Coordinates of C-alpha atoms in Angstrom, one line a residue:
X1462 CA -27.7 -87.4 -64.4
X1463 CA -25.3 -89.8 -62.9
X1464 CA -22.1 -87.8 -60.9
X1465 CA -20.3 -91.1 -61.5
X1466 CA -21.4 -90.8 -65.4
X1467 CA -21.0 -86.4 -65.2
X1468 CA -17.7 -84.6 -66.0
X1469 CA -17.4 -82.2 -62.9
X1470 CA -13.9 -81.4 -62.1
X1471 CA -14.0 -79.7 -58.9
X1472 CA -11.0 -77.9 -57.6
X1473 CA -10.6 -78.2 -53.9
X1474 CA -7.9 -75.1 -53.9
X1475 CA -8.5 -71.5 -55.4
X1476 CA -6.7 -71.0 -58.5
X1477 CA -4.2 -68.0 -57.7
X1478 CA -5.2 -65.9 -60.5
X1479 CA -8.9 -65.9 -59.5
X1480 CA -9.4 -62.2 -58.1
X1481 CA -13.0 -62.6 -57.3
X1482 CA -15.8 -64.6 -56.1
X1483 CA -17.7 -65.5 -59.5
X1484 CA -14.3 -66.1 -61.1
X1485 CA -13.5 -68.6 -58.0
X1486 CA -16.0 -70.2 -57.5
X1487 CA -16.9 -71.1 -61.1
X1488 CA -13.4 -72.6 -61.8
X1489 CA -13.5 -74.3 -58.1
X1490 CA -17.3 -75.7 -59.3
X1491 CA -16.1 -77.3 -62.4
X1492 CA -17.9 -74.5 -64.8
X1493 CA -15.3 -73.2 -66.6
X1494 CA -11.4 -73.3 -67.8
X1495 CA -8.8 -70.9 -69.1
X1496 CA -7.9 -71.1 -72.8
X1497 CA -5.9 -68.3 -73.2
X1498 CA -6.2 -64.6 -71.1
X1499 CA -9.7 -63.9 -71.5
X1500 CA -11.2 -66.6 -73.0
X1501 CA -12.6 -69.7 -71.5
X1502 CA -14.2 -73.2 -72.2
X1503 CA -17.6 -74.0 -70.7
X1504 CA -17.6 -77.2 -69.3
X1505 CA -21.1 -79.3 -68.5
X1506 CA -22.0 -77.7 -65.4
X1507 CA -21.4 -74.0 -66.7
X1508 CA -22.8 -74.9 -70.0
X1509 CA -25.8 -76.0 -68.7
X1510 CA -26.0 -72.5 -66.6
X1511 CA -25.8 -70.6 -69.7
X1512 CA -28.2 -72.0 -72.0
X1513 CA -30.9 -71.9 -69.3
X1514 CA -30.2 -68.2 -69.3
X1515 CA -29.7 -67.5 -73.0
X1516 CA -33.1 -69.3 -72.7
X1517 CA -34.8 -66.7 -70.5
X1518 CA -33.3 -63.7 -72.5
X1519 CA -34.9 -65.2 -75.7
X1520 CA -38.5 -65.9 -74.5
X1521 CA -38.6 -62.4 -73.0
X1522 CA -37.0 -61.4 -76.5
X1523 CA -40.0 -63.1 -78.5
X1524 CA -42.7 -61.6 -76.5
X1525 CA -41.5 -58.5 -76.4
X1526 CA -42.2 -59.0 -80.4
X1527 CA -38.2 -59.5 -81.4
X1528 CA -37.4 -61.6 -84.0
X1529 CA -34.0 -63.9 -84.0
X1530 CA -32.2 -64.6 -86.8
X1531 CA -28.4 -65.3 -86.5
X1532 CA -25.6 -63.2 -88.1
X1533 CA -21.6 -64.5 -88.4
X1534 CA -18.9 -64.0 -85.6
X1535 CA -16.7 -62.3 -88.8
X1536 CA -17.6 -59.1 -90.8
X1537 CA -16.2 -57.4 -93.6
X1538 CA -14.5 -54.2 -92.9
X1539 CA -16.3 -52.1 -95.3
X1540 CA -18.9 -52.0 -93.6
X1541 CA -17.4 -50.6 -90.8
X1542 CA -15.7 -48.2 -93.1
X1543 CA -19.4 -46.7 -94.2
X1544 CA -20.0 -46.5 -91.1
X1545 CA -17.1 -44.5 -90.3
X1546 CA -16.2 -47.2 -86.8
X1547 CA -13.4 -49.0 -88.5
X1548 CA -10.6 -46.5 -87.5
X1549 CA -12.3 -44.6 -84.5
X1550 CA -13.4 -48.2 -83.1
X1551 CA -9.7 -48.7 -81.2
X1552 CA -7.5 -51.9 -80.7
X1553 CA -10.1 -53.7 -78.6
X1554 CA -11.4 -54.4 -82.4
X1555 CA -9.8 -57.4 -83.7
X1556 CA -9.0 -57.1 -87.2
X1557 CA -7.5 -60.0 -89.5
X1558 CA -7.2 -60.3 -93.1
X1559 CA -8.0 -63.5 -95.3
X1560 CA -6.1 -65.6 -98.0
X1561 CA -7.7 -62.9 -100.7
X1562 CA -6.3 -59.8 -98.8
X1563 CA -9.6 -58.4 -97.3
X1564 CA -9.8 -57.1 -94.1
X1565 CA -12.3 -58.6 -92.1
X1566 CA -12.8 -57.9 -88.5
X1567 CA -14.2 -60.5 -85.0
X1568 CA -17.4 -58.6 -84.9
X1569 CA -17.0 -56.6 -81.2
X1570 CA -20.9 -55.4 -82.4
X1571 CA -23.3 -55.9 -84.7
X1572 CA -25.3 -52.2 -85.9
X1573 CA -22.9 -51.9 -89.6
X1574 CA -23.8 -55.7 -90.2
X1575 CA -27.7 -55.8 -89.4
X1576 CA -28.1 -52.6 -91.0
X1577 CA -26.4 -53.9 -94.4
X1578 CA -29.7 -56.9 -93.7
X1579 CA -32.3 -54.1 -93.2
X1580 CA -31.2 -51.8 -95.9
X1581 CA -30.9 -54.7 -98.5
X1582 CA -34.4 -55.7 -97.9
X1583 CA -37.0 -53.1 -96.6
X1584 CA -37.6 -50.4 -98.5
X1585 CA -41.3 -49.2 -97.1
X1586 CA -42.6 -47.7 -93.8
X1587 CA -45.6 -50.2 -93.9
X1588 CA -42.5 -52.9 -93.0
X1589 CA -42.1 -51.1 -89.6
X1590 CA -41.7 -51.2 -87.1
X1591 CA -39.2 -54.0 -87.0
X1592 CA -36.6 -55.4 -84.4
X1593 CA -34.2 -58.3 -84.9
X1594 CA -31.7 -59.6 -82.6
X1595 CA -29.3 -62.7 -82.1
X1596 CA -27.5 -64.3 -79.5
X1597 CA -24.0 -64.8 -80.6
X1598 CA -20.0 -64.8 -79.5
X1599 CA -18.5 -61.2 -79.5
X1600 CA -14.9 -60.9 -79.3
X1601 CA -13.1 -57.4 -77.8
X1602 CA -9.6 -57.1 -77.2
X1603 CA -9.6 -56.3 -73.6
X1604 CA -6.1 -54.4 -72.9
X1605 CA -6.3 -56.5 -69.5
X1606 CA -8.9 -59.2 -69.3
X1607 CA -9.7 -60.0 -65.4
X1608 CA -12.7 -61.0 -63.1
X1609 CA -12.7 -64.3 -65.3
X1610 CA -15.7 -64.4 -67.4
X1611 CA -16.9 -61.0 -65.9
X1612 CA -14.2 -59.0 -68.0
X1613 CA -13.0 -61.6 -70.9
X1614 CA -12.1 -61.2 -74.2
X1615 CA -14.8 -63.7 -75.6
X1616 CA -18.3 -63.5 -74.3
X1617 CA -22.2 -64.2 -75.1
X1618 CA -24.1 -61.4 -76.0
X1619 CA -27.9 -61.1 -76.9
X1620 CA -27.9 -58.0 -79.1
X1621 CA -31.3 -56.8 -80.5
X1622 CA -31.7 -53.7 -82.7
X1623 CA -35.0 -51.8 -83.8
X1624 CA -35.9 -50.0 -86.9
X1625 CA -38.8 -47.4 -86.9
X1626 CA -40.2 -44.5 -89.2
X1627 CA -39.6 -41.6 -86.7
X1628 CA -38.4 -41.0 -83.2
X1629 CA -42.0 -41.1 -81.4
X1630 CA -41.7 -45.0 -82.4
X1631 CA -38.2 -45.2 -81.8
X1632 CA -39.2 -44.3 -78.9
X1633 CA -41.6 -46.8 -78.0
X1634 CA -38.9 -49.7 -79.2
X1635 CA -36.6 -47.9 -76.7
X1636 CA -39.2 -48.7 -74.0
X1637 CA -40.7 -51.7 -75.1
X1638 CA -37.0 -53.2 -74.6
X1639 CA -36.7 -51.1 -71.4
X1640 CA -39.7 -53.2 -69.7
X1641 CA -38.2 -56.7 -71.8
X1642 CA -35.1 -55.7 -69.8
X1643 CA -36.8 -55.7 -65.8
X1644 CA -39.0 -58.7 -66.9
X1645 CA -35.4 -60.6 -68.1
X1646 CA -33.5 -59.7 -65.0
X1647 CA -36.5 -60.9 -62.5
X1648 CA -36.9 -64.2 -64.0
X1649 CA -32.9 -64.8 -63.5
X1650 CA -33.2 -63.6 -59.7
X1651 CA -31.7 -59.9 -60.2
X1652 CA -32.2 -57.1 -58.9
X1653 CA -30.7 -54.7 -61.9
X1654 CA -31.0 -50.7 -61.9
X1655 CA -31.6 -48.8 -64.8
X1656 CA -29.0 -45.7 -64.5
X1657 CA -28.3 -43.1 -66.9
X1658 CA -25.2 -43.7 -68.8
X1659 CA -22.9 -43.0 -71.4
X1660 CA -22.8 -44.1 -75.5
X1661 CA -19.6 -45.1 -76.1
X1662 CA -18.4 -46.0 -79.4
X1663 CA -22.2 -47.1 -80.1
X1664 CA -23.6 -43.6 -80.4
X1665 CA -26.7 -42.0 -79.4
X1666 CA -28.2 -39.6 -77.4
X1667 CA -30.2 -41.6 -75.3
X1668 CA -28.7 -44.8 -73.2
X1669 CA -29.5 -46.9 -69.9
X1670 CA -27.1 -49.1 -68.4
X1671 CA -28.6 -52.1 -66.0
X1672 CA -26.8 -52.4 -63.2
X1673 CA -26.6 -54.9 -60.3
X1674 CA -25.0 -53.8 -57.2
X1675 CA -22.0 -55.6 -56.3
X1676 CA -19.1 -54.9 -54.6
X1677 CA -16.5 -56.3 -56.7
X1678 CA -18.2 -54.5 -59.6
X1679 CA -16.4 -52.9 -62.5
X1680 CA -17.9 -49.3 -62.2
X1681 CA -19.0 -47.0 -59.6
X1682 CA -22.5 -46.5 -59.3
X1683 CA -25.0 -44.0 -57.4
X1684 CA -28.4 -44.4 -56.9
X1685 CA -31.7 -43.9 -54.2
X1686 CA -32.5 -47.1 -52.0
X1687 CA -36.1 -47.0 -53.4
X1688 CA -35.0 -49.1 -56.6
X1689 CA -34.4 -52.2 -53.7
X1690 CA -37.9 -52.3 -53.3
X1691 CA -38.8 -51.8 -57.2
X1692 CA -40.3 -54.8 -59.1
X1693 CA -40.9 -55.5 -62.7
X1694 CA -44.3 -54.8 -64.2
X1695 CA -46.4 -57.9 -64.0
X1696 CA -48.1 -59.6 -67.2
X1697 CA -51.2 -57.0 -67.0
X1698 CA -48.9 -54.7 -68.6
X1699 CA -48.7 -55.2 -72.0
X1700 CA -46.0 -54.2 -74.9
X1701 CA -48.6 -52.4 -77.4
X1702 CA -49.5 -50.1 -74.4
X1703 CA -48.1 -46.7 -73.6
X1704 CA -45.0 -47.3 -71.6
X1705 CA -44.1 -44.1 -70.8
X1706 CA -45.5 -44.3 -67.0
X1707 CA -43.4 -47.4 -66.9
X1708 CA -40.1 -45.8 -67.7
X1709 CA -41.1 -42.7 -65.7
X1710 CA -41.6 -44.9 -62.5
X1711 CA -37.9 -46.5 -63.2
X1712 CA -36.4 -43.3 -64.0
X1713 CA -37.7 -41.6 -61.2
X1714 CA -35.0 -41.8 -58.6
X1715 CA -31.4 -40.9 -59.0
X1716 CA -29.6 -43.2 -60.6
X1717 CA -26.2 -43.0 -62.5
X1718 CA -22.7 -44.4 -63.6
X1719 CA -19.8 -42.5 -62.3
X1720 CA -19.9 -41.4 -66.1
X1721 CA -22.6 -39.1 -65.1
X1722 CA -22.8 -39.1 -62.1
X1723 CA -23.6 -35.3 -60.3
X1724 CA -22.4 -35.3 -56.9
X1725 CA -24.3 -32.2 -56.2
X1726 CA -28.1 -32.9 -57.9
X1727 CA -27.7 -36.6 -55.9
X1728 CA -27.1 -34.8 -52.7
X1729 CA -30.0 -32.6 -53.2
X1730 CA -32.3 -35.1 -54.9
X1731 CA -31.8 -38.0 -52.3
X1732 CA -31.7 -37.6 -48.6
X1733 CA -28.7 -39.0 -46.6
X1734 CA -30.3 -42.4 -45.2
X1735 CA -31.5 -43.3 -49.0
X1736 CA -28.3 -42.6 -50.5
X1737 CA -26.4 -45.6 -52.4
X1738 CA -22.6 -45.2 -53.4
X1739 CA -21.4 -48.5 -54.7
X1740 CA -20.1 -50.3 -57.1
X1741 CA -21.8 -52.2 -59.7
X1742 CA -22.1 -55.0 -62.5
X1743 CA -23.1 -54.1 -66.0
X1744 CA -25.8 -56.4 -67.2
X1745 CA -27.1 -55.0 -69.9
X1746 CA -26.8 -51.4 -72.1
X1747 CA -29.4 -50.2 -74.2
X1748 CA -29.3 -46.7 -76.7
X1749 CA -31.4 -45.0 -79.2
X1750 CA -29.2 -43.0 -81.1
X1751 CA -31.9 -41.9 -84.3
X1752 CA -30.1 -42.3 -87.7
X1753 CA -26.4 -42.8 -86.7
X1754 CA -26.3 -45.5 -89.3
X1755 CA -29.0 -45.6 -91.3
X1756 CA -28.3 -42.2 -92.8
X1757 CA -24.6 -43.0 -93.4
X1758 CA -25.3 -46.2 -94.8
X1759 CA -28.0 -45.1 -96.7
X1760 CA -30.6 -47.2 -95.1
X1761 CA -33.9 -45.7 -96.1
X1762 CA -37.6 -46.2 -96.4
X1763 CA -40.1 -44.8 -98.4
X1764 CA -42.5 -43.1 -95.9
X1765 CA -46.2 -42.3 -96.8
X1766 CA -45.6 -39.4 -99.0
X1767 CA -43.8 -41.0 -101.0
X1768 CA -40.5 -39.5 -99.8
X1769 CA -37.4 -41.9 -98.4
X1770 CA -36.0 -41.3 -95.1
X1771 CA -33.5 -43.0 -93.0
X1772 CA -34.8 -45.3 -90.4
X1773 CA -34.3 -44.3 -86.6
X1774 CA -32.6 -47.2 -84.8
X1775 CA -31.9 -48.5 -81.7
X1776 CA -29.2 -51.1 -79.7
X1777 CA -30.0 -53.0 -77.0
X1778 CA -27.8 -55.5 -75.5
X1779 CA -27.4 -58.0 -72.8
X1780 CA -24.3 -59.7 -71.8
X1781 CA -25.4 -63.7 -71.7
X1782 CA -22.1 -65.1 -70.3
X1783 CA -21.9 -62.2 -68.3
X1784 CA -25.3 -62.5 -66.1
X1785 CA -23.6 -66.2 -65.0
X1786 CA -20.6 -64.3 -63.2
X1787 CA -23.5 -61.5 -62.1
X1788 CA -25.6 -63.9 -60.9
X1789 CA -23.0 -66.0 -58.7
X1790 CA -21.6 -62.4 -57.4
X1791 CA -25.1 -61.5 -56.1
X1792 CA -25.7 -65.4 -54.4
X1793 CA -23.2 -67.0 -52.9
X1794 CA -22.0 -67.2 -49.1
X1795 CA -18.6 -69.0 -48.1
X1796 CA -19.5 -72.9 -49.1
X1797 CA -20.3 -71.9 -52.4
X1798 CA -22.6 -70.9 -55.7
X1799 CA -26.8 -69.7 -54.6
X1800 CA -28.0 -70.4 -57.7
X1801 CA -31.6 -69.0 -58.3
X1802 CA -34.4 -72.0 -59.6
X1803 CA -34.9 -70.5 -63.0
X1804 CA -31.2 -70.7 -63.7
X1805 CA -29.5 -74.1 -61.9
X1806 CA -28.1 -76.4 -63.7
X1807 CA -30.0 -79.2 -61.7
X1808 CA -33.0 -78.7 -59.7
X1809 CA -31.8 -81.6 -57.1
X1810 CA -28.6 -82.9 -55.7
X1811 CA -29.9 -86.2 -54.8
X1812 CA -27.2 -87.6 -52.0
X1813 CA -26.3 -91.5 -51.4
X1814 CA -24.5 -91.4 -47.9
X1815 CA -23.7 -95.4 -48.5
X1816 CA -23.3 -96.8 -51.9
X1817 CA -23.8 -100.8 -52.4
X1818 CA -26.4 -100.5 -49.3
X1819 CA -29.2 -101.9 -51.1
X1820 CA -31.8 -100.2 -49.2
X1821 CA -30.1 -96.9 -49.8
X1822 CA -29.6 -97.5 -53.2
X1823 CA -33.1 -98.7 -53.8
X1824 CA -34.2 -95.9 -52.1
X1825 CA -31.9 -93.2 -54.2
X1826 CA -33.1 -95.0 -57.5
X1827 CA -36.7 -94.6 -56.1
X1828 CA -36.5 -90.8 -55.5
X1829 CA -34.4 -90.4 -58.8
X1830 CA -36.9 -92.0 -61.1
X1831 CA -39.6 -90.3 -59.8
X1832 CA -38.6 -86.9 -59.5
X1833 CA -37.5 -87.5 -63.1
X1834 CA -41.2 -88.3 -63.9
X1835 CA -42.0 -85.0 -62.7
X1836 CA -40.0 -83.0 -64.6
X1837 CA -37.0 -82.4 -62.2
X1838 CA -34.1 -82.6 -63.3
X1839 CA -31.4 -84.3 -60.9
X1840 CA -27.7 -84.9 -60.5
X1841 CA -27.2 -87.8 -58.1
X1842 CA -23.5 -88.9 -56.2
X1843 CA -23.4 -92.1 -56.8
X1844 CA -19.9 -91.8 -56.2
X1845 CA -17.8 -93.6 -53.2
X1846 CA -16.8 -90.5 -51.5
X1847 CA -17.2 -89.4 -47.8
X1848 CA -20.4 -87.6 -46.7
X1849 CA -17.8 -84.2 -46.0
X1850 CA -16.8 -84.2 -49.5
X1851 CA -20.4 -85.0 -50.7
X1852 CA -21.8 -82.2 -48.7
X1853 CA -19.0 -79.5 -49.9
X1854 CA -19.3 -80.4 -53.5
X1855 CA -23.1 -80.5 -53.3
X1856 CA -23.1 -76.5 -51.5
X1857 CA -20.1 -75.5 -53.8
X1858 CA -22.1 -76.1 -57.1
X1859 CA -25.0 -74.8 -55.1
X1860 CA -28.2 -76.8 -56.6
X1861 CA -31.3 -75.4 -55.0
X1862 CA -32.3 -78.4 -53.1
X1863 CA -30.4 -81.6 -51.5
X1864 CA -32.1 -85.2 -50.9
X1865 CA -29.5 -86.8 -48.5
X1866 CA -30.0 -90.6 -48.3
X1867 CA -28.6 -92.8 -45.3
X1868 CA -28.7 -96.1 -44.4
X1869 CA -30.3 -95.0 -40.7
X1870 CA -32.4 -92.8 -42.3
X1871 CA -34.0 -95.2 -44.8
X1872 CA -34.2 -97.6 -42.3
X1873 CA -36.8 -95.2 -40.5
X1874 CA -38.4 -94.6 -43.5
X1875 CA -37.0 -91.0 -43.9
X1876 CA -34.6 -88.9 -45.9
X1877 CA -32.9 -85.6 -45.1
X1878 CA -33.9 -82.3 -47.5
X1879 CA -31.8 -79.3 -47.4
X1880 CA -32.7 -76.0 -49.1
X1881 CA -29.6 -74.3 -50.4
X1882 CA -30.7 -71.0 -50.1
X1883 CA -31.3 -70.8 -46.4
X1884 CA -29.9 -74.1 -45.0
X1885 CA -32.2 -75.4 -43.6
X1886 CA -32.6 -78.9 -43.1
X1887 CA -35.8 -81.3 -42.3
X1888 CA -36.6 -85.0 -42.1
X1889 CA -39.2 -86.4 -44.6
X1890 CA -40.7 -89.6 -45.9
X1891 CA -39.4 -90.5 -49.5
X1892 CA -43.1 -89.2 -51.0
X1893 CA -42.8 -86.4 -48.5
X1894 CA -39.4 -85.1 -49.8
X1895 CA -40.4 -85.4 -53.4
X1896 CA -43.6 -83.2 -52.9
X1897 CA -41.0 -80.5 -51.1
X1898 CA -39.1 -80.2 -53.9
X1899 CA -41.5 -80.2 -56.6
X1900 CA -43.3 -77.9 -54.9
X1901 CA -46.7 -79.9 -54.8

């Protein structure tokens, strides 16, 4: 892609209303822009950071053994009312009512609505176990929307929700997500923290919040330093076996929201020099809570003796829009956005220092046409702009490499690479530079 041809409007100032660093830096970057309180368009440079992470959520979805289907942003309210939600739910549930006169409702969450699907269609054990999820717009009426896309009205969510016979493999859906989860949040370049936490208005009696440690984070959080050094299980771990070692190795040092939080087991349990009191970033929530819904909506399976039973059934979400503001909170420094590889919008910022030099344009359209052939994906200033502003857009948007191009460069037969991440900055020949950033 073309910067000329690319709609990036960059904002040299900070937007008062922009309270912290995600929220600034993705309005400064061109990613996003206000609608209305709460809710935002995505423009191309934002967009593109979100689908690449709705991406990563639903391969690790699929081999976890999730299926996807897609259910609508609107639901009736009837369902809610079986439920018993649709009063006790609160006015962060937006409720509306059509030409006809029905109440219908912005779907905050989807367990009335998918369990309506599973109860109109499955009606034996041998159809278990079974989890479906989606990846669609919520809305919640946030009393006071803040932090940008971190606290909105509108956002992306990936919400999966699992069916089994009986708790033991309710269970195992619980942890089979639980693993899904750590596998997710390394791929986007995350450290996240399962911690104990509470239901909400989901239900349950069983929940794990995923937390990233931030500063400017919406909760406080408490946990031992060990879970720094923790890393996802690797692929010789697989989802059919027994994950309970797993979750017992994650769950194994304090870790809690302020929710329940116990000042006096995490004194005891952690010594001084390990203890963590922070504040964190909500990435993710998952919950078994048994037959919450199933037995009041009467969604029941005929189990092997013939007799029915409600399902047991579990949530598990994961706030897409969300992990952008997370991610850009976690990696930044003061020129701008870190973005991790898996999750950039462009692998390259490929720099033209003099446009109409033909030996720097040659050179640019060189570099560009090859690393294209290799699968990188590039967004080169052909614009005429200083080499100041170049540089400050290129760090603000914060692509994982640059390729600078200058006419006394090319003239030597080299260009300039810089890695985002640490700065640094070496001299390479034009076959060189392409084999740095390809990594071959």
């Amino acid at each position: 892609m073309r910067m000329s041809k690319f709609f990036l409007p960059v904002l040299k100032d900070t937007p008062a209303e922009a309270q912290i660093v995600s929220h600034r830096l993705m309005l400064r970057a061109g990613m996003i822009r206000q609608s209305s309180a709460g809710i935002y368009s995505w423009l191309p440079l934002g967009h593109r950071v979100l689908k690449k992470i709705e991406q990563i959520v639903r391969e690790e979805q699929n081999a976890a053994g999730a299926q996807e289907l897609l259910m609508p942003t609107i639901q009736p309210a009837d369902l809610w009312r079986e439920s018993g939600r649709y009063d006790d739910y609160g006015q962060e549930m937006l409720r509306i009512t059509d030409r006809h006169d029905r109440d219908m409702l912005f779907g905050p969450t989807n367990e009335e609505l998918i369990t309506d699907i599973f109860r109109g269609s499955v009606r034996s054990y041998r159809q278990l176990p079974l989890n479906l999820y989606h990846i669609q717009w919520k809305f919640r009426d946030e009393v006071r929307p803040r932090f940008g896309i971190m606290r909105g009205r509108e956002f992306l969510m990936k919400d999966a929700y699992s069916f089994d016979l009986n708790a033991e493999a309710a269970r195992h859906a619980y942890n089979k997500m639980f693993l899904a989860y750590l596998r997710t949040y390394e791929r986007l370049g995350l450290k996240a923290i399962p911690m104990q936490a509470d239901t909400g208005p989901i239900g349950g009696d069983m929940s794990h919040e995923f937390i990233t440690l931030a500063d400017t984070g919406e909760s406080e959080v408490y946990c031992h330093a060990d879970y720094l050094d923790f890393g996802a299980p690797d692929a010789a771990v697989s989802y059919d076996d027994d994950l309970s070692s797993v979750i017992e190795h994650w769950t194994s040092r304090y870790a809690a929201t302020d929710e329940k939080h116990d000042p006096a087991r995490f004194e005891a349990e952690v010594p001084e020099d390990c203890r963590i009191a922070t504040r964190g970033i909500e990435v993710g929530h998952i919950f078994y809570f048994g037959d919450k819904y199933t037995k009041s909506m009467g969604a029941t399976v005929m189990n092997a003796e013939g007799v029915e039973v409600p399902v047991e059934m579990g949530c598990y979400g994961i706030g897409v829009s969300r992990l952008v503001g997370a991610i850009i909170e976690a990696s930044h420094d003061d020129d701008g956005i870190i973005w991790p590889a898996s999750v950039a919008p462009f692998d390259v910022g490929l720099i033209n220092l003099k446009v109409g030099d033909d030996a720097c344009n040659g050179a640019v359209a060189d570099i560009y046409e090859k690393l294209g052939k290799a699968g990188v994906d590039v967004l080169a200033d052909d614009t005429d702009g200083r080499a100041g502003g170049k540089f400050a857009t290129m760090d603000l948007i914060g692509l994982p490499w640059q390729i600078i191009v200058g006419p006394r460069g090319v003239k030597s037969g080299v260009v300039e690479i810089k890695e985002r991440r640490t700065g640094e900055r070496q001299e390479l020949s034009l076959d060189a530079a392409i084999a740095a950033v390809t990594g071959r």
